[in-house]
Amino acid sequence: MADISSPTTKVVDAPRRQRGQIMLFVTTQPMGSAGLIVIMIMMIAGIFAESVAPHDPVTMNYMAMLAPPTLEHPFGTDAYGRDVLSRIIYGARTALVIGLVSSFLGSSVGALIGVASAYFGGKTDMAIQRLIDILLSFPIIILAMVMVAILGRNLWLGIDINLVLAIAIPIIPKVARVTRSAALSIRELPYIDAARTAGFSHARIVLRHMLPNVMAPYLILLTAFIAQAILLEASLSFLGLGVTEPTPAWGLMLSGNNADFYREAPWLVLFPGLAISLAVFAFNLFGDSLRDFLDPKFKA
Amino acid sequence: MTIDSQNLYRAETGPLVEQSEPLLSVENLNVEFVTSRGTLRAVEGVSYKVWPGEIVALVGESGCGKSVSSLAIMGLLPKPAGRVTAGRILFEGQNLLDLSDAQMREHRGRDVSMIFQEPMTSLNPVLTIGVQIMEPLLTHLNMTVQEARGRALELLRLVGITDPERRLNQYPHQFSGGMRQRVMIAIGLSCNPKLIIADEPTTALDVTIQAQILELMRDLSRQLNIALIIITHNLGIVARYADRVNVMYAGRQIEQARAGALFGRPLHPYTLSLLSSVPRLDQRRDHKLATIEGSPPNLLDPPLGCRFAPRCPFRIQQCNEEPPLVEVEPGCRSACWRSRELLRGDLALKPQPAIPDHDAAEEVDVAPHIVVRNLHKHFKVSSGGFLRSATSLVRAVDGVSFEIGPGETLGLVGESGCGKSTVGRILLGLEEPTEGDILFNGAPLPLGSRRSARDARRAIQVIFQDPYASLNPRMTIGQIIAEPLLVYRLEPNRAAAAARVTELLRHVGLFDYMSERYPHELSGGQRQRAGIARALAMQPDVIVCDEPVSALDVSIQGQIINLLEDLQQRLGLTYLFVAHDLAVVRHISTRVAVMYLGRIVEVAKRDELYANPQHPYTRALLDAAPIPDPAIEKSRKPRALTGELPSPLNQVPGCVFHTRCPLASAACREVVPELRELSPGHRAACIKV
Amino acid sequence: MVTYLLKRLLLMIPTLLGVALLVFFMLRVLPGDIVEIKLSADGAVVSQQALEAERARLGLDKPLAAQLGDWLVGLTTGDLGRSMWTNRPVYDEIATRLPLTFQVALMATVIAVFVALPMGTLSALYRGSWLDYTLRIVTMAGLAVPSFWLGMLVIMMLLLWFDWLPPLGYKPFWEDPIANISLLIWPALVIGIRYSAVVARMMRSSIIEVMQEDYIRTARAKGLFERVVVARHAMRNAMLPTITVVGLEFAFLLGGLVVTEQVFNLNGIGRLFVQAAANNDFTLIQGIVMLIALIFVMINLLIDVLYALLDPRIRFQ
């Protein structure tokens, strides 16, 4: 159908005025916009948890142990009488901080390694790619668990830095692989040849001509791995290898003896899991739409 | 293949059957596409007829609706975006648009079949050729597998594929592009259709293969009395093969005539301009090319009235109303208010200014600007052996030497894979040669990508083929052009650089405000101009033009060629012009070198080479390229070079061309011929001349 | 074809060797002595003698080169050392649990393939319809729901609605098929849901991509029935990338099983790995990591074989 694909179909690849970009995203990607709204609500809840949450998430209340959902405790209380809704709201903060930081860390280091590996080529590239091959042969949760076992814990401002690292490290090889191939295909394009013909320095070619054009896959991966990181944090916390009590975290709320109340207190199982699912779903939805939006190949 | 002489000569007379019932009659066809940016009216009011056994051409530039209208005949418009909004398509009296999907399916491949542009991707990679040829036979003709196999073998022989028993069980990747197109033809012929639609069937193929395929299609059409609709943008193909022609522009049909009449006296200004903007293989270059200014309209928002009016040199007030397609003289229809004036010869394009002849200046003996000596570029290709990965050597460039004088244009022609682009890339420092050296203004040019090499190379710049990929999509046109100015401090400050950008934009025929635009906001031709401005910003002496017009539409090609010529004269530039289009090369070059499989086989002054080609390959190339003039085409004998390019993995001993050469003898298989001087400045590498 | 496979087989060796070296050096080069981490993680104050004794028991008192030699030689003979926690051979710890995990993985794969292929294909063929949207939302939900929570929901549902729980304790299939299946079907289902979501998405996008290929247009231009176009021309080509995903996800199933086995109280490899990680049982960790790497390269070999069977461009290389 070469006939009807006029040059204008290639516009997606280039920057446009930002407001127009956002409007275009909202109008063409309704599902992604829905995801974005959920993400924003979660962010607001996480940032302003102190004012949003009806109760303190850590204060125990032995008078109200395992209370079913009421107006006072919309999502009920846990075995220590702590308000489940408040713990979920504070848990959003934990999930988002760990998810955002580790995905940003992992994706950025990965992208840098990927682009550098593609640009330098040769033996450097070979060595990096073999290492990445090896790391890619493991499920990310296994890598993260090995990292947790090796690194131990290291609390800093209430965040377990080593947990963030343990989640970030398995992301690195995945992002590096994708950005490397993106950078490799860009390296073959005539405008890079033109820059080389003009005799520009390697630094200028990489920073000015290659990196900006790898931004699209980078952004897509970044959002996709926020979802993965949230899921990973929840799984690790569930296994007792992630966030520890008393910090409120979704995965933690489902772990240990909290799971023994299937019959007595199903709300303890229901709501934290819903929170995880909704958060991951929202980021996936947004990431998918972002890919459709930025990648012309998937355009209708 | 033998064709009786009566059939052969029908090409000259054309079928005398207009009185009889047409096989296909397209009436007032309208096709729309619903896109995210609005409704695109791809085809509006197209009507034409095809009689049994004749060859009808649908000509136009990309986006004019020629392919879409043929997909409508096949019922293959992409769903749900495309739909026919009005009109009838009568095939043997039956309106195809009334048929249900199931009835349409029975029709496809049996009565009408289609051949597509891309032979490399049009066959299913995981099914054998045999299965793919037998499919329509089993579906439509209820043949047994045994019968279908027999017919498939017969078809393969018919389209000139040797050893069909073995070939039948092979997969598409084991065939070359030309051979795959032959297989596509075999599939198209399988059920003895009455009509074959060929959509740009040879655009993706080299010129010698193109000639083979088109000759085959014409012969089979005559022999089997199958009507053929050829969709193409190539006016030469139309002139050589078509009986009747329909010209389309921006979704509308603007002219319809017999081939002879159309080329002899076009009755629409678009056709007239198009014909005079195409460089000619058979004519000396003495004038600049006529051009069609501007670019085709956006079909999402087309102009009112005549679509061509904004670009038309004969525009009048009345053109604000849409001109109907009317019969101007018997058999010739035109959609132009002034077609009668064109018929009387009252309207003519302004004559183009003459170009001073370079040849005179060349007689003065000046030192060459660039000397290329014994250039080699060999690539190692791993061909997957066991344990020890076997590598074969591809000799992309194998001992090439030439000189380019100051202000001269050396045209480097050849088919794909001949190494012409690699020579350009070595000159630009994008590839390091395996052997050989280059002198620039008498001094050796440092090769490779080291700092010193890059600095020395600033005087050699480049214009690429693909206007979409040659500009960084994340930078504005202004930033792209200003970048070298600022990096090399060619201008003292940003303001001066901005002023220089404006000046450069004007040089290449763009407007000041375009410096703020991103590449995707410009048309293909404008992007190519921006690419030229970027090259000029470096103040080069030499520009390597790597197929600079082959990705552009015919009406835009002329503009860019003229611009390159203007700039050469104004700035005293030297060009290495790499291209496959012999006519374009003839127009722009001072001297021409022909390459085949990594070697230069012939080099001569432009007119000498075209008037008096010596090497059999040069002759074959010139023979294969069609000329947009049916009168001349009739006088040329149909001779196509047989065979295909040998695989670059197998090194050909002796003369690289001997496998396809009509003159080849035993000696040619042993001796590697040297470039010998036949007359002053004319050298050829062949022991037979 | 044979040389192709032999070459692939040989290519497994450097990968496995790489994993072995990486594991070896990671546990020895990183800051902190694994024995110290292990022993002090138990809470007690550790005496120097205890450390030395433990090092000697694990062979960590030897020079690095000798340790590496032991490790590599051990790998080729299946000797993966002894668990730092139970003191049983790592090989035995793994071997007793492998059948259970393998069976769950196999069942999950069957479920995934049977659910995902039709789902992905339908979604692609009716692209943009309400069916496509529904299926896409369902698959995306399948990706978002954490498998441990899904497992808990399943148990809760069985308990609250049917007042029934899967049998405790694992019985091999040939001993008690009913008990075996009624125990393992639930984790297989839970894992299978996520698995089929991944495969269905791949199938959808590859069918969409293939349906835009020129050869699909050729097939239609021949007048073939649409079902033939889809089944013979589209599906076979779309299967190639899908097979890769099915294989890789199978190799990665252990990731999901790590948490799912925990929820269902299954004594499989996943649970073993969680225990090893929680107990800082480094010998066991390295043993399981090697097992995962071995599974990964074997699966890749299998994918290569299937590819070669389906794609003549590889078969006739």
mmCIF file of N, CA and C in Angstrom, chain B residues 182-269:
data_model
loop_
_atom_site.group_PDB
_atom_site.id
_atom_site.type_symbol
_atom_site.label_atom_id
_atom_site.label_comp_id
_atom_site.label_asym_id
_atom_site.label_seq_id
_atom_site.Cartn_x
_atom_site.Cartn_y
_atom_site.Cartn_z
ATOM 1 N N ARG B 182 9.394 -14.279 -11.692
ATOM 2 C CA ARG B 182 8.927 -15.267 -12.666
ATOM 3 C C ARG B 182 7.957 -16.238 -12.009
ATOM 4 N N VAL B 183 8.260 -16.628 -10.764
ATOM 5 C CA VAL B 183 7.349 -17.522 -10.056
ATOM 6 C C VAL B 183 6.001 -16.825 -9.844
ATOM 7 N N MET B 184 6.046 -15.539 -9.488
ATOM 8 C CA MET B 184 4.799 -14.788 -9.318
ATOM 9 C C MET B 184 3.997 -14.791 -10.616
ATOM 10 N N ILE B 185 4.694 -14.655 -11.737
ATOM 11 C CA ILE B 185 4.001 -14.675 -13.029
ATOM 12 C C ILE B 185 3.386 -16.050 -13.256
ATOM 13 N N ALA B 186 4.131 -17.093 -12.903
ATOM 14 C CA ALA B 186 3.595 -18.444 -13.061
ATOM 15 C C ALA B 186 2.327 -18.614 -12.226
ATOM 16 N N ILE B 187 2.335 -18.086 -11.004
ATOM 17 C CA ILE B 187 1.138 -18.172 -10.168
ATOM 18 C C ILE B 187 0.003 -17.411 -10.824
ATOM 19 N N GLY B 188 0.321 -16.227 -11.333
ATOM 20 C CA GLY B 188 -0.706 -15.414 -11.974
ATOM 21 C C GLY B 188 -1.320 -16.108 -13.178
ATOM 22 N N LEU B 189 -0.488 -16.830 -13.932
ATOM 23 C CA LEU B 189 -0.962 -17.486 -15.148
ATOM 24 C C LEU B 189 -1.693 -18.796 -14.864
ATOM 25 N N SER B 190 -1.559 -19.321 -13.658
ATOM 26 C CA SER B 190 -1.897 -20.724 -13.420
ATOM 27 C C SER B 190 -3.292 -21.109 -13.904
ATOM 28 N N CYS B 191 -4.297 -20.309 -13.611
ATOM 29 C CA CYS B 191 -5.661 -20.702 -13.972
ATOM 30 C C CYS B 191 -6.097 -20.123 -15.312
ATOM 31 N N ASN B 192 -5.161 -19.749 -16.153
ATOM 32 C CA ASN B 192 -5.493 -19.131 -17.430
ATOM 33 C C ASN B 192 -6.436 -17.948 -17.284
ATOM 34 N N PRO B 193 -6.011 -16.920 -16.576
ATOM 35 C CA PRO B 193 -6.903 -15.784 -16.351
ATOM 36 C C PRO B 193 -7.098 -14.996 -17.644
ATOM 37 N N LYS B 194 -8.092 -14.137 -17.635
ATOM 38 C CA LYS B 194 -8.326 -13.292 -18.806
ATOM 39 C C LYS B 194 -7.603 -11.963 -18.649
ATOM 40 N N LEU B 195 -7.285 -11.652 -17.399
ATOM 41 C CA LEU B 195 -6.654 -10.357 -17.132
ATOM 42 C C LEU B 195 -5.609 -10.526 -16.031
ATOM 43 N N ILE B 196 -4.449 -9.909 -16.238
ATOM 44 C CA ILE B 196 -3.446 -9.871 -15.174
ATOM 45 C C ILE B 196 -3.151 -8.414 -14.871
ATOM 46 N N ILE B 197 -3.177 -8.074 -13.595
ATOM 47 C CA ILE B 197 -2.813 -6.724 -13.183
ATOM 48 C C ILE B 197 -1.410 -6.800 -12.592
ATOM 49 N N ALA B 198 -0.508 -6.015 -13.142
ATOM 50 C CA ALA B 198 0.868 -6.021 -12.643
ATOM 51 C C ALA B 198 1.159 -4.667 -12.017
ATOM 52 N N ASP B 199 1.326 -4.657 -10.695
ATOM 53 C CA ASP B 199 1.522 -3.396 -9.968
ATOM 54 C C ASP B 199 3.015 -3.139 -9.791
ATOM 55 N N GLU B 200 3.558 -2.239 -10.585
ATOM 56 C CA GLU B 200 4.995 -1.935 -10.548
ATOM 57 C C GLU B 200 5.820 -3.224 -10.533
ATOM 58 N N PRO B 201 5.622 -4.114 -11.488
ATOM 59 C CA PRO B 201 6.206 -5.458 -11.361
ATOM 60 C C PRO B 201 7.728 -5.473 -11.392
ATOM 61 N N THR B 202 8.347 -4.428 -11.891
ATOM 62 C CA THR B 202 9.812 -4.494 -12.037
ATOM 63 C C THR B 202 10.524 -3.363 -11.315
ATOM 64 N N THR B 203 9.789 -2.580 -10.535
ATOM 65 C CA THR B 203 10.407 -1.430 -9.870
ATOM 66 C C THR B 203 11.524 -1.845 -8.929
ATOM 67 N N ALA B 204 11.356 -3.037 -8.311
ATOM 68 C CA ALA B 204 12.364 -3.468 -7.347
ATOM 69 C C ALA B 204 13.525 -4.194 -8.018
ATOM 70 N N LEU B 205 13.496 -4.324 -9.333
ATOM 71 C CA LEU B 205 14.505 -5.142 -10.017
ATOM 72 C C LEU B 205 15.486 -4.277 -10.798
ATOM 73 N N ASP B 206 16.644 -4.846 -11.064
ATOM 74 C CA ASP B 206 17.637 -4.152 -11.875
ATOM 75 C C ASP B 206 17.186 -4.057 -13.320
ATOM 76 N N VAL B 207 17.791 -3.112 -14.033
ATOM 77 C CA VAL B 207 17.277 -2.785 -15.366
ATOM 78 C C VAL B 207 17.381 -3.966 -16.333
ATOM 79 N N THR B 208 18.445 -4.774 -16.250
ATOM 80 C CA THR B 208 18.534 -5.893 -17.194
ATOM 81 C C THR B 208 17.504 -6.960 -16.862
ATOM 82 N N ILE B 209 17.247 -7.164 -15.561
ATOM 83 C CA ILE B 209 16.240 -8.135 -15.136
ATOM 84 C C ILE B 209 14.851 -7.578 -15.453
ATOM 85 N N GLN B 210 14.684 -6.289 -15.251
ATOM 86 C CA GLN B 210 13.420 -5.624 -15.576
ATOM 87 C C GLN B 210 13.040 -5.904 -17.026
ATOM 88 N N ALA B 211 14.010 -5.773 -17.919
ATOM 89 C CA ALA B 211 13.725 -6.001 -19.336
ATOM 90 C C ALA B 211 13.307 -7.456 -19.560
ATOM 91 N N GLN B 212 14.025 -8.399 -18.913
ATOM 92 C CA GLN B 212 13.663 -9.813 -19.071
ATOM 93 C C GLN B 212 12.217 -10.060 -18.657
ATOM 94 N N ILE B 213 11.857 -9.531 -17.482
ATOM 95 C CA ILE B 213 10.524 -9.802 -16.932
ATOM 96 C C ILE B 213 9.442 -9.177 -17.817
ATOM 97 N N LEU B 214 9.664 -7.946 -18.231
ATOM 98 C CA LEU B 214 8.631 -7.273 -19.030
ATOM 99 C C LEU B 214 8.474 -7.915 -20.404
ATOM 100 N N GLU B 215 9.613 -8.308 -21.014
ATOM 101 C CA GLU B 215 9.516 -9.000 -22.303
ATOM 102 C C GLU B 215 8.703 -10.278 -22.143
ATOM 103 N N LEU B 216 9.006 -11.001 -21.045
ATOM 104 C CA LEU B 216 8.299 -12.249 -20.776
ATOM 105 C C LEU B 216 6.809 -11.998 -20.628
ATOM 106 N N MET B 217 6.458 -10.969 -19.859
ATOM 107 C CA MET B 217 5.046 -10.692 -19.632
ATOM 108 C C MET B 217 4.352 -10.308 -20.924
ATOM 109 N N ARG B 218 5.026 -9.497 -21.741
ATOM 110 C CA ARG B 218 4.382 -9.093 -22.979
ATOM 111 C C ARG B 218 4.197 -10.294 -23.900
ATOM 112 N N ASP B 219 5.236 -11.095 -24.031
ATOM 113 C CA ASP B 219 5.145 -12.253 -24.918
ATOM 114 C C ASP B 219 4.033 -13.192 -24.484
ATOM 115 N N LEU B 220 3.959 -13.457 -23.177
ATOM 116 C CA LEU B 220 2.933 -14.377 -22.693
ATOM 117 C C LEU B 220 1.547 -13.793 -22.895
ATOM 118 N N SER B 221 1.425 -12.495 -22.679
ATOM 119 C CA SER B 221 0.131 -11.848 -22.872
ATOM 120 C C SER B 221 -0.329 -12.001 -24.318
ATOM 121 N N ARG B 222 0.587 -11.774 -25.253
ATOM 122 C CA ARG B 222 0.242 -11.909 -26.678
ATOM 123 C C ARG B 222 -0.086 -13.360 -27.015
ATOM 124 N N GLN B 223 0.782 -14.252 -26.515
ATOM 125 C CA GLN B 223 0.683 -15.650 -26.861
ATOM 126 C C GLN B 223 -0.605 -16.270 -26.321
ATOM 127 N N LEU B 224 -0.950 -15.916 -25.100
ATOM 128 C CA LEU B 224 -2.097 -16.555 -24.447
ATOM 129 C C LEU B 224 -3.339 -15.670 -24.481
ATOM 130 N N ASN B 225 -3.244 -14.528 -25.166
ATOM 131 C CA ASN B 225 -4.352 -13.590 -25.277
ATOM 132 C C ASN B 225 -4.887 -13.169 -23.906
ATOM 133 N N ILE B 226 -3.962 -12.808 -23.049
ATOM 134 C CA ILE B 226 -4.351 -12.315 -21.726
ATOM 135 C C ILE B 226 -4.178 -10.801 -21.724
ATOM 136 N N ALA B 227 -5.219 -10.121 -21.271
ATOM 137 C CA ALA B 227 -5.091 -8.668 -21.154
ATOM 138 C C ALA B 227 -4.206 -8.347 -19.963
ATOM 139 N N LEU B 228 -3.451 -7.248 -20.069
ATOM 140 C CA LEU B 228 -2.477 -6.903 -19.041
ATOM 141 C C LEU B 228 -2.673 -5.447 -18.655
ATOM 142 N N ILE B 229 -2.830 -5.202 -17.364
ATOM 143 C CA ILE B 229 -2.816 -3.818 -16.889
ATOM 144 C C ILE B 229 -1.478 -3.626 -16.187
ATOM 145 N N ILE B 230 -0.646 -2.735 -16.703
ATOM 146 C CA ILE B 230 0.639 -2.464 -16.061
ATOM 147 C C ILE B 230 0.538 -1.143 -15.321
ATOM 148 N N ILE B 231 0.787 -1.198 -14.031
ATOM 149 C CA ILE B 231 0.774 0.012 -13.224
ATOM 150 C C ILE B 231 2.217 0.415 -13.025
ATOM 151 N N THR B 232 2.559 1.634 -13.384
ATOM 152 C CA THR B 232 3.969 2.022 -13.292
ATOM 153 C C THR B 232 4.102 3.534 -13.199
ATOM 154 N N HIS B 233 5.280 3.952 -12.748
ATOM 155 C CA HIS B 233 5.589 5.380 -12.779
ATOM 156 C C HIS B 233 6.608 5.647 -13.884
ATOM 157 N N ASN B 234 7.060 4.566 -14.538
ATOM 158 C CA ASN B 234 8.160 4.662 -15.486
ATOM 159 C C ASN B 234 7.615 4.865 -16.897
ATOM 160 N N LEU B 235 7.821 6.059 -17.446
ATOM 161 C CA LEU B 235 7.254 6.373 -18.753
ATOM 162 C C LEU B 235 7.901 5.554 -19.867
ATOM 163 N N GLY B 236 9.150 5.157 -19.663
ATOM 164 C CA GLY B 236 9.826 4.330 -20.656
ATOM 165 C C GLY B 236 9.138 2.985 -20.814
ATOM 166 N N ILE B 237 8.764 2.387 -19.691
ATOM 167 C CA ILE B 237 8.067 1.097 -19.736
ATOM 168 C C ILE B 237 6.747 1.248 -20.477
ATOM 169 N N VAL B 238 6.057 2.343 -20.215
ATOM 170 C CA VAL B 238 4.778 2.597 -20.890
ATOM 171 C C VAL B 238 5.007 2.661 -22.394
ATOM 172 N N ALA B 239 6.039 3.425 -22.778
ATOM 173 C CA ALA B 239 6.282 3.607 -24.204
ATOM 174 C C ALA B 239 6.639 2.284 -24.875
ATOM 175 N N ARG B 240 7.390 1.435 -24.159
ATOM 176 C CA ARG B 240 7.847 0.222 -24.811
ATOM 177 C C ARG B 240 6.758 -0.846 -24.871
ATOM 178 N N TYR B 241 5.903 -0.917 -23.850
ATOM 179 C CA TYR B 241 5.022 -2.083 -23.765
ATOM 180 C C TYR B 241 3.531 -1.798 -23.912
ATOM 181 N N ALA B 242 3.067 -0.572 -23.656
ATOM 182 C CA ALA B 242 1.620 -0.375 -23.557
ATOM 183 C C ALA B 242 0.968 -0.094 -24.900
ATOM 184 N N ASP B 243 -0.278 -0.605 -25.059
ATOM 185 C CA ASP B 243 -1.080 -0.221 -26.210
ATOM 186 C C ASP B 243 -1.813 1.083 -25.914
ATOM 187 N N ARG B 244 -2.411 1.101 -24.738
ATOM 188 C CA ARG B 244 -3.125 2.318 -24.364
ATOM 189 C C ARG B 244 -2.732 2.740 -22.964
ATOM 190 N N VAL B 245 -2.913 4.019 -22.675
ATOM 191 C CA VAL B 245 -2.374 4.587 -21.445
ATOM 192 C C VAL B 245 -3.434 5.424 -20.734
ATOM 193 N N ASN B 246 -3.486 5.277 -19.425
ATOM 194 C CA ASN B 246 -4.297 6.161 -18.596
ATOM 195 C C ASN B 246 -3.358 6.876 -17.642
ATOM 196 N N VAL B 247 -3.399 8.206 -17.659
ATOM 197 C CA VAL B 247 -2.528 8.966 -16.779
ATOM 198 C C VAL B 247 -3.355 9.439 -15.586
ATOM 199 N N MET B 248 -2.829 9.230 -14.394
ATOM 200 C CA MET B 248 -3.541 9.668 -13.191
ATOM 201 C C MET B 248 -2.722 10.711 -12.455
ATOM 202 N N TYR B 249 -3.455 11.630 -11.828
ATOM 203 C CA TYR B 249 -2.793 12.641 -11.009
ATOM 204 C C TYR B 249 -3.686 12.938 -9.819
ATOM 205 N N ALA B 250 -3.149 12.816 -8.618
ATOM 206 C CA ALA B 250 -3.860 13.167 -7.378
ATOM 207 C C ALA B 250 -5.248 12.555 -7.319
ATOM 208 N N GLY B 251 -5.350 11.267 -7.604
ATOM 209 C CA GLY B 251 -6.618 10.552 -7.441
ATOM 210 C C GLY B 251 -7.536 10.648 -8.641
ATOM 211 N N ARG B 252 -7.185 11.481 -9.607
ATOM 212 C CA ARG B 252 -8.055 11.616 -10.775
ATOM 213 C C ARG B 252 -7.345 11.145 -12.022
ATOM 214 N N GLN B 253 -8.207 10.797 -12.999
ATOM 215 C CA GLN B 253 -7.680 10.397 -14.285
ATOM 216 C C GLN B 253 -7.619 11.652 -15.121
ATOM 217 N N ILE B 254 -6.481 11.984 -15.693
ATOM 218 C CA ILE B 254 -6.404 13.258 -16.395
ATOM 219 C C ILE B 254 -6.203 13.082 -17.894
ATOM 220 N N GLU B 255 -5.747 11.910 -18.312
ATOM 221 C CA GLU B 255 -5.612 11.727 -19.747
ATOM 222 C C GLU B 255 -5.692 10.252 -20.077
ATOM 223 N N GLN B 256 -6.223 9.981 -21.270
ATOM 224 C CA GLN B 256 -6.408 8.606 -21.701
ATOM 225 C C GLN B 256 -6.197 8.600 -23.206
ATOM 226 N N ALA B 257 -5.279 7.754 -23.680
ATOM 227 C CA ALA B 257 -5.006 7.771 -25.118
ATOM 228 C C ALA B 257 -4.236 6.521 -25.505
ATOM 229 N N ARG B 258 -4.136 6.284 -26.803
ATOM 230 C CA ARG B 258 -3.218 5.269 -27.294
ATOM 231 C C ARG B 258 -1.795 5.743 -27.007
ATOM 232 N N ALA B 259 -0.907 4.792 -26.811
ATOM 233 C CA ALA B 259 0.451 5.152 -26.413
ATOM 234 C C ALA B 259 1.084 6.115 -27.410
ATOM 235 N N GLY B 260 0.956 5.808 -28.695
ATOM 236 C CA GLY B 260 1.587 6.635 -29.715
ATOM 237 C C GLY B 260 1.099 8.070 -29.639
ATOM 238 N N ALA B 261 -0.219 8.219 -29.527
ATOM 239 C CA ALA B 261 -0.806 9.549 -29.491
ATOM 240 C C ALA B 261 -0.379 10.296 -28.240
ATOM 241 N N LEU B 262 -0.371 9.588 -27.124
ATOM 242 C CA LEU B 262 -0.056 10.245 -25.855
ATOM 243 C C LEU B 262 1.350 10.815 -25.860
ATOM 244 N N PHE B 263 2.310 10.000 -26.324
ATOM 245 C CA PHE B 263 3.689 10.481 -26.321
ATOM 246 C C PHE B 263 3.914 11.486 -27.447
ATOM 247 N N GLY B 264 3.163 11.312 -28.544
ATOM 248 C CA GLY B 264 3.340 12.206 -29.677
ATOM 249 C C GLY B 264 2.783 13.593 -29.387
ATOM 250 N N ARG B 265 1.555 13.621 -28.870
ATOM 251 C CA ARG B 265 0.973 14.920 -28.567
ATOM 252 C C ARG B 265 0.146 14.822 -27.297
ATOM 253 N N PRO B 266 0.765 15.038 -26.169
ATOM 254 C CA PRO B 266 0.007 14.972 -24.919
ATOM 255 C C PRO B 266 -1.054 16.061 -24.879
ATOM 256 N N LEU B 267 -2.211 15.707 -24.348
ATOM 257 C CA LEU B 267 -3.320 16.654 -24.342
ATOM 258 C C LEU B 267 -3.621 17.161 -22.938
ATOM 259 N N HIS B 268 -2.713 16.908 -22.019
ATOM 260 C CA HIS B 268 -2.884 17.479 -20.685
ATOM 261 C C HIS B 268 -1.557 18.093 -20.267
ATOM 262 N N PRO B 269 -1.588 19.269 -19.671
ATOM 263 C CA PRO B 269 -0.324 19.933 -19.303
ATOM 264 C C PRO B 269 0.536 19.075 -18.377
#
